[in-house]
């Protein structure tokens, strides 16, 4: 390296050295060495639990209007009943079909106008709500606008479809239905089911049929097989819909509020809560209160009810039940337990 | 005393006067306090003592230089072509015989200062006299009063001549110093029986001690500097002979390169890439540094390196119990509100994010060559050389080809990485600052690359590390005072 270059480098480095670097060097060491030690001294292993936000088990939110595909509405079609009939029926011949060892339905020949491609056969589905558990299975409480039915003779639903599409009854044709029941006074009334203008499943309500479009008659018939008289009601339905024969409530019975609390992850989006009365075929669905995060209903004072909660979280089903004598406004806490489908069906049958 | 009335008046008025403190006084004080100390550009951090020592040294040198000048030149009087830096004096002086014919001393010699010298007592056997600047001549045997001064010995190695003395008869005469060889006696001008300053031979050496020689003029001529004279300390030898111990620590940034040995393993490597992230790593080490020349040094050391890597993966379908306290505000009837704090627990479903810090540890021997330049305060160096890996070991986990976590610290047939990863190369640049006589601080950004694949044969991948770091350390001079730190 020649002398000129050496001189240049010397002058350059002397110029660099003109700054006060010793304090900076000390600062650098004081900051850097602990920083290196800190960042290098990490725990060898660690684990962190991260809840899956998309998993319904972790959802603790209450909704003013749960989505139509919410788990609570999936419960409506989840449980099977032995009082269900489904088969392919030849329209031209019709037929009489017995459902659930009680309900009789007579389909007259030509009861509907089948689509041309159907070949004259349609699928007929008949659901008969006979027991209290059936009303829970299909989420059809026995109340109308918060008014309880003191008793229910039964309810049914007839659906005619082809290839998944509904088929209407032929004009002027009615389907005769005979429902066994105890005849009592005051006389029963016919109610039909209503889901509101938008058919939101959470809106289901029974409304009275006042236009005599579904004439109701009582009947009595001797059954040779059981060697006894069978009584019941006979209807002629001209529209295919949910239909119930019920005994309305009187308005003078005093009521108290029953509130039900569940664990945090059981919300109105995945849980249905009912009060099943011990006396009479009365099933009341408790309403969800998003403010208090509870379910509640007005119960006639002095009633003995079974408070049940049916839940679906993910693919798991849960059941909880508690018997309560309602004398004053009270709060009931339930602790759901995981159950299988057959177990819940058995529990519903035992209500 | 009415003449004091005004004074008394002013005094009384101002006795208790307190000047207001300016509003910005504290700011001025802080500004002065925060001002960086005025530092010499070449040595900003030298303690005050060093500055005093340097100043003292300069003053001493200047004084020495000044004192060694001829008296006339020192005092600014015109000289007769006298070279101030020269003096001639020998052990014995032979005065010319004409000394015996003493002439009356000029009352005010133009060229020489009149000095009141010490006068030997009449009759003393040992005649001693001093020159105007303290140069003492001692008569070595001639009796006083006779004016026969054959021999004089000089006690002081100072400049020159022009001393006056009185003979026994009280006459004051001026004498000069004659050359040793006596030949100058014949060269003395007749009018001036004494040698004058013009007759000095400037090349003769002035004997200070029995063994040493000193010639300030010759020294300055040889040095060739136009600046003030610089004292050059004696050197021990022609070459630099430094030995250092360096201790350092370095935060490292490590880059990994990983490739699949088979194209079918590319998806496996993608999973590994997404699950592994390099973390802050570090190195620690010590080196012995020996100078091989003025600028070249060799470094040999031992270094520990730890490369950190974070391995994370998700374990799905994990469940945990969660306890929640929910407050229910229930209006049971108008005016009847119940607040219920309900503690409930439920099972939360999620996934477990597991993290492991993988550590790649190694012991290496760096063998470096360094080229250094700079000055006493600042040095710069370029370093390069091989790094030999002695031993490597590992801890942590990674995915295998079935995407299951397996340990990387397996041994023998289960080993994933080699225990010795062979040779690497190192290159860095040092900035070195002297902080005390024996200690220096240095900062050295560097880059290091390992040549060999560190994965065991049979593994579905090859892996290498590239490391960039900043070493910070201390360099200690092992052979302290015997070591010359620098030579221009």
mmCIF file of N, CA, C and O in Angstrom, chain A residues 32 36 39-40, chain B residues 248-255 278-284 303-308 426 444-448 466-472:
data_model
loop_
_atom_site.group_PDB
_atom_site.id
_atom_site.type_symbol
_atom_site.label_atom_id
_atom_site.label_comp_id
_atom_site.label_asym_id
_atom_site.label_seq_id
_atom_site.Cartn_x
_atom_site.Cartn_y
_atom_site.Cartn_z
ATOM 1 N N UNK A 32 -27.090 -4.256 24.271
ATOM 2 C CA UNK A 32 -27.091 -5.414 23.384
ATOM 3 C C UNK A 32 -26.937 -6.723 24.124
ATOM 4 O O UNK A 32 -27.622 -7.692 23.826
ATOM 5 N N UNK A 36 -29.487 -9.766 23.896
ATOM 6 C CA UNK A 36 -29.153 -11.075 23.322
ATOM 7 C C UNK A 36 -29.493 -12.180 24.298
ATOM 8 O O UNK A 36 -30.092 -13.201 23.923
ATOM 9 N N UNK A 39 -33.454 -12.528 24.545
ATOM 10 C CA UNK A 39 -34.126 -13.153 23.412
ATOM 11 C C UNK A 39 -33.656 -14.582 23.165
ATOM 12 O O UNK A 39 -34.334 -15.340 22.495
ATOM 13 N N UNK A 40 -32.451 -14.899 23.673
ATOM 14 C CA UNK A 40 -31.964 -16.250 23.456
ATOM 15 C C UNK A 40 -32.445 -17.201 24.531
ATOM 16 O O UNK A 40 -32.484 -18.401 24.339
ATOM 17 N N UNK B 248 -15.373 -11.934 23.463
ATOM 18 C CA UNK B 248 -16.463 -11.256 22.756
ATOM 19 C C UNK B 248 -17.763 -12.046 22.839
ATOM 20 O O UNK B 248 -17.766 -13.243 23.128
ATOM 21 N N UNK B 249 -18.820 -11.321 22.603
ATOM 22 C CA UNK B 249 -20.147 -11.924 22.485
ATOM 23 C C UNK B 249 -20.811 -11.300 21.269
ATOM 24 O O UNK B 249 -20.535 -10.143 20.938
ATOM 25 N N UNK B 250 -21.679 -12.073 20.641
ATOM 26 C CA UNK B 250 -22.250 -11.581 19.396
ATOM 27 C C UNK B 250 -23.693 -12.013 19.240
ATOM 28 O O UNK B 250 -23.996 -13.210 19.328
ATOM 29 N N UNK B 251 -24.626 -11.073 19.036
ATOM 30 C CA UNK B 251 -25.957 -11.476 18.588
ATOM 31 C C UNK B 251 -25.892 -11.836 17.109
ATOM 32 O O UNK B 251 -25.190 -11.176 16.333
ATOM 33 N N UNK B 252 -26.568 -12.887 16.740
ATOM 34 C CA UNK B 252 -26.456 -13.399 15.377
ATOM 35 C C UNK B 252 -27.807 -13.446 14.695
ATOM 36 O O UNK B 252 -28.829 -13.734 15.312
ATOM 37 N N UNK B 253 -27.776 -13.203 13.397
ATOM 38 C CA UNK B 253 -28.938 -13.419 12.537
ATOM 39 C C UNK B 253 -28.574 -14.566 11.606
ATOM 40 O O UNK B 253 -27.602 -14.482 10.860
ATOM 41 N N UNK B 254 -29.343 -15.635 11.698
ATOM 42 C CA UNK B 254 -28.988 -16.854 10.979
ATOM 43 C C UNK B 254 -29.991 -17.093 9.864
ATOM 44 O O UNK B 254 -31.210 -17.012 10.069
ATOM 45 N N UNK B 255 -29.485 -17.388 8.696
ATOM 46 C CA UNK B 255 -30.336 -17.732 7.550
ATOM 47 C C UNK B 255 -30.125 -19.196 7.223
ATOM 48 O O UNK B 255 -28.983 -19.658 7.163
ATOM 49 N N UNK B 278 -36.487 -19.057 12.180
ATOM 50 C CA UNK B 278 -35.210 -18.769 12.846
ATOM 51 C C UNK B 278 -35.410 -17.646 13.862
ATOM 52 O O UNK B 278 -36.156 -16.695 13.629
ATOM 53 N N UNK B 279 -34.723 -17.773 15.007
ATOM 54 C CA UNK B 279 -34.820 -16.795 16.084
ATOM 55 C C UNK B 279 -33.453 -16.127 16.283
ATOM 56 O O UNK B 279 -32.472 -16.507 15.648
ATOM 57 N N UNK B 280 -33.431 -15.164 17.193
ATOM 58 C CA UNK B 280 -32.172 -14.502 17.530
ATOM 59 C C UNK B 280 -31.209 -15.528 18.119
ATOM 60 O O UNK B 280 -31.561 -16.268 19.029
ATOM 61 N N UNK B 281 -30.019 -15.579 17.571
ATOM 62 C CA UNK B 281 -29.011 -16.530 18.028
ATOM 63 C C UNK B 281 -27.826 -15.755 18.596
ATOM 64 O O UNK B 281 -27.824 -14.511 18.576
ATOM 65 N N UNK B 282 -26.848 -16.474 19.082
ATOM 66 C CA UNK B 282 -25.707 -15.768 19.655
ATOM 67 C C UNK B 282 -24.457 -16.623 19.603
ATOM 68 O O UNK B 282 -24.526 -17.850 19.418
ATOM 69 N N UNK B 283 -23.328 -15.936 19.754
ATOM 70 C CA UNK B 283 -22.018 -16.605 19.823
ATOM 71 C C UNK B 283 -21.220 -15.998 20.963
ATOM 72 O O UNK B 283 -21.358 -14.812 21.276
ATOM 73 N N UNK B 284 -20.378 -16.823 21.564
ATOM 74 C CA UNK B 284 -19.457 -16.361 22.606
ATOM 75 C C UNK B 284 -18.099 -16.933 22.284
ATOM 76 O O UNK B 284 -18.007 -18.076 21.830
ATOM 77 N N UNK B 303 -14.836 -20.811 20.103
ATOM 78 C CA UNK B 303 -16.110 -20.092 20.019
ATOM 79 C C UNK B 303 -17.278 -21.052 20.205
ATOM 80 O O UNK B 303 -17.256 -22.171 19.690
ATOM 81 N N UNK B 304 -18.252 -20.592 20.979
ATOM 82 C CA UNK B 304 -19.490 -21.346 21.170
ATOM 83 C C UNK B 304 -20.601 -20.607 20.412
ATOM 84 O O UNK B 304 -20.785 -19.413 20.575
ATOM 85 N N UNK B 305 -21.318 -21.351 19.590
ATOM 86 C CA UNK B 305 -22.403 -20.751 18.822
ATOM 87 C C UNK B 305 -23.696 -21.489 19.118
ATOM 88 O O UNK B 305 -23.713 -22.726 19.174
ATOM 89 N N UNK B 306 -24.754 -20.747 19.337
ATOM 90 C CA UNK B 306 -26.077 -21.350 19.527
ATOM 91 C C UNK B 306 -27.048 -20.715 18.546
ATOM 92 O O UNK B 306 -27.308 -19.519 18.602
ATOM 93 N N UNK B 307 -27.564 -21.531 17.657
ATOM 94 C CA UNK B 307 -28.566 -21.086 16.685
ATOM 95 C C UNK B 307 -29.930 -21.514 17.204
ATOM 96 O O UNK B 307 -30.151 -22.697 17.479
ATOM 97 N N UNK B 308 -30.816 -20.551 17.367
ATOM 98 C CA UNK B 308 -32.149 -20.822 17.898
ATOM 99 C C UNK B 308 -33.181 -20.833 16.781
ATOM 100 O O UNK B 308 -33.139 -19.992 15.873
ATOM 101 N N UNK B 426 -15.061 -17.381 7.486
ATOM 102 C CA UNK B 426 -15.425 -16.228 8.320
ATOM 103 C C UNK B 426 -14.820 -14.977 7.701
ATOM 104 O O UNK B 426 -13.669 -14.994 7.261
ATOM 105 N N UNK B 444 -17.267 -5.817 15.820
ATOM 106 C CA UNK B 444 -16.856 -6.522 14.603
ATOM 107 C C UNK B 444 -18.067 -7.130 13.923
ATOM 108 O O UNK B 444 -18.502 -8.237 14.281
ATOM 109 N N UNK B 445 -18.655 -6.463 12.940
ATOM 110 C CA UNK B 445 -19.681 -7.137 12.137
ATOM 111 C C UNK B 445 -19.022 -8.207 11.271
ATOM 112 O O UNK B 445 -17.918 -8.007 10.752
ATOM 113 N N UNK B 446 -19.692 -9.344 11.160
ATOM 114 C CA UNK B 446 -19.054 -10.432 10.434
ATOM 115 C C UNK B 446 -20.096 -11.271 9.714
ATOM 116 O O UNK B 446 -21.302 -11.176 9.978
ATOM 117 N N UNK B 447 -19.581 -12.103 8.821
ATOM 118 C CA UNK B 447 -20.428 -13.059 8.109
ATOM 119 C C UNK B 447 -19.727 -14.403 8.138
ATOM 120 O O UNK B 447 -18.505 -14.488 7.970
ATOM 121 N N UNK B 448 -20.523 -15.434 8.320
ATOM 122 C CA UNK B 448 -19.937 -16.773 8.407
ATOM 123 C C UNK B 448 -20.782 -17.734 7.594
ATOM 124 O O UNK B 448 -22.024 -17.653 7.596
ATOM 125 N N UNK B 466 -26.220 -19.823 7.285
ATOM 126 C CA UNK B 466 -25.389 -18.656 7.013
ATOM 127 C C UNK B 466 -25.645 -17.674 8.141
ATOM 128 O O UNK B 466 -26.805 -17.397 8.454
ATOM 129 N N UNK B 467 -24.579 -17.154 8.731
ATOM 130 C CA UNK B 467 -24.722 -16.350 9.932
ATOM 131 C C UNK B 467 -24.138 -14.963 9.713
ATOM 132 O O UNK B 467 -23.018 -14.824 9.237
ATOM 133 N N UNK B 468 -24.905 -13.958 10.099
ATOM 134 C CA UNK B 468 -24.407 -12.577 10.139
ATOM 135 C C UNK B 468 -24.529 -12.097 11.579
ATOM 136 O O UNK B 468 -25.567 -12.288 12.204
ATOM 137 N N UNK B 469 -23.465 -11.509 12.109
ATOM 138 C CA UNK B 469 -23.511 -11.108 13.508
ATOM 139 C C UNK B 469 -22.695 -9.861 13.756
ATOM 140 O O UNK B 469 -22.019 -9.331 12.865
ATOM 141 N N UNK B 470 -22.757 -9.388 14.981
ATOM 142 C CA UNK B 470 -21.990 -8.226 15.416
ATOM 143 C C UNK B 470 -21.297 -8.584 16.724
ATOM 144 O O UNK B 470 -21.946 -8.660 17.769
ATOM 145 N N UNK B 471 -20.022 -8.860 16.635
ATOM 146 C CA UNK B 471 -19.279 -9.206 17.847
ATOM 147 C C UNK B 471 -18.903 -7.939 18.597
ATOM 148 O O UNK B 471 -18.391 -6.988 18.001
ATOM 149 N N UNK B 472 -19.146 -7.948 19.887
ATOM 150 C CA UNK B 472 -18.729 -6.851 20.748
ATOM 151 C C UNK B 472 -17.815 -7.437 21.816
ATOM 152 O O UNK B 472 -18.178 -8.444 22.432
#
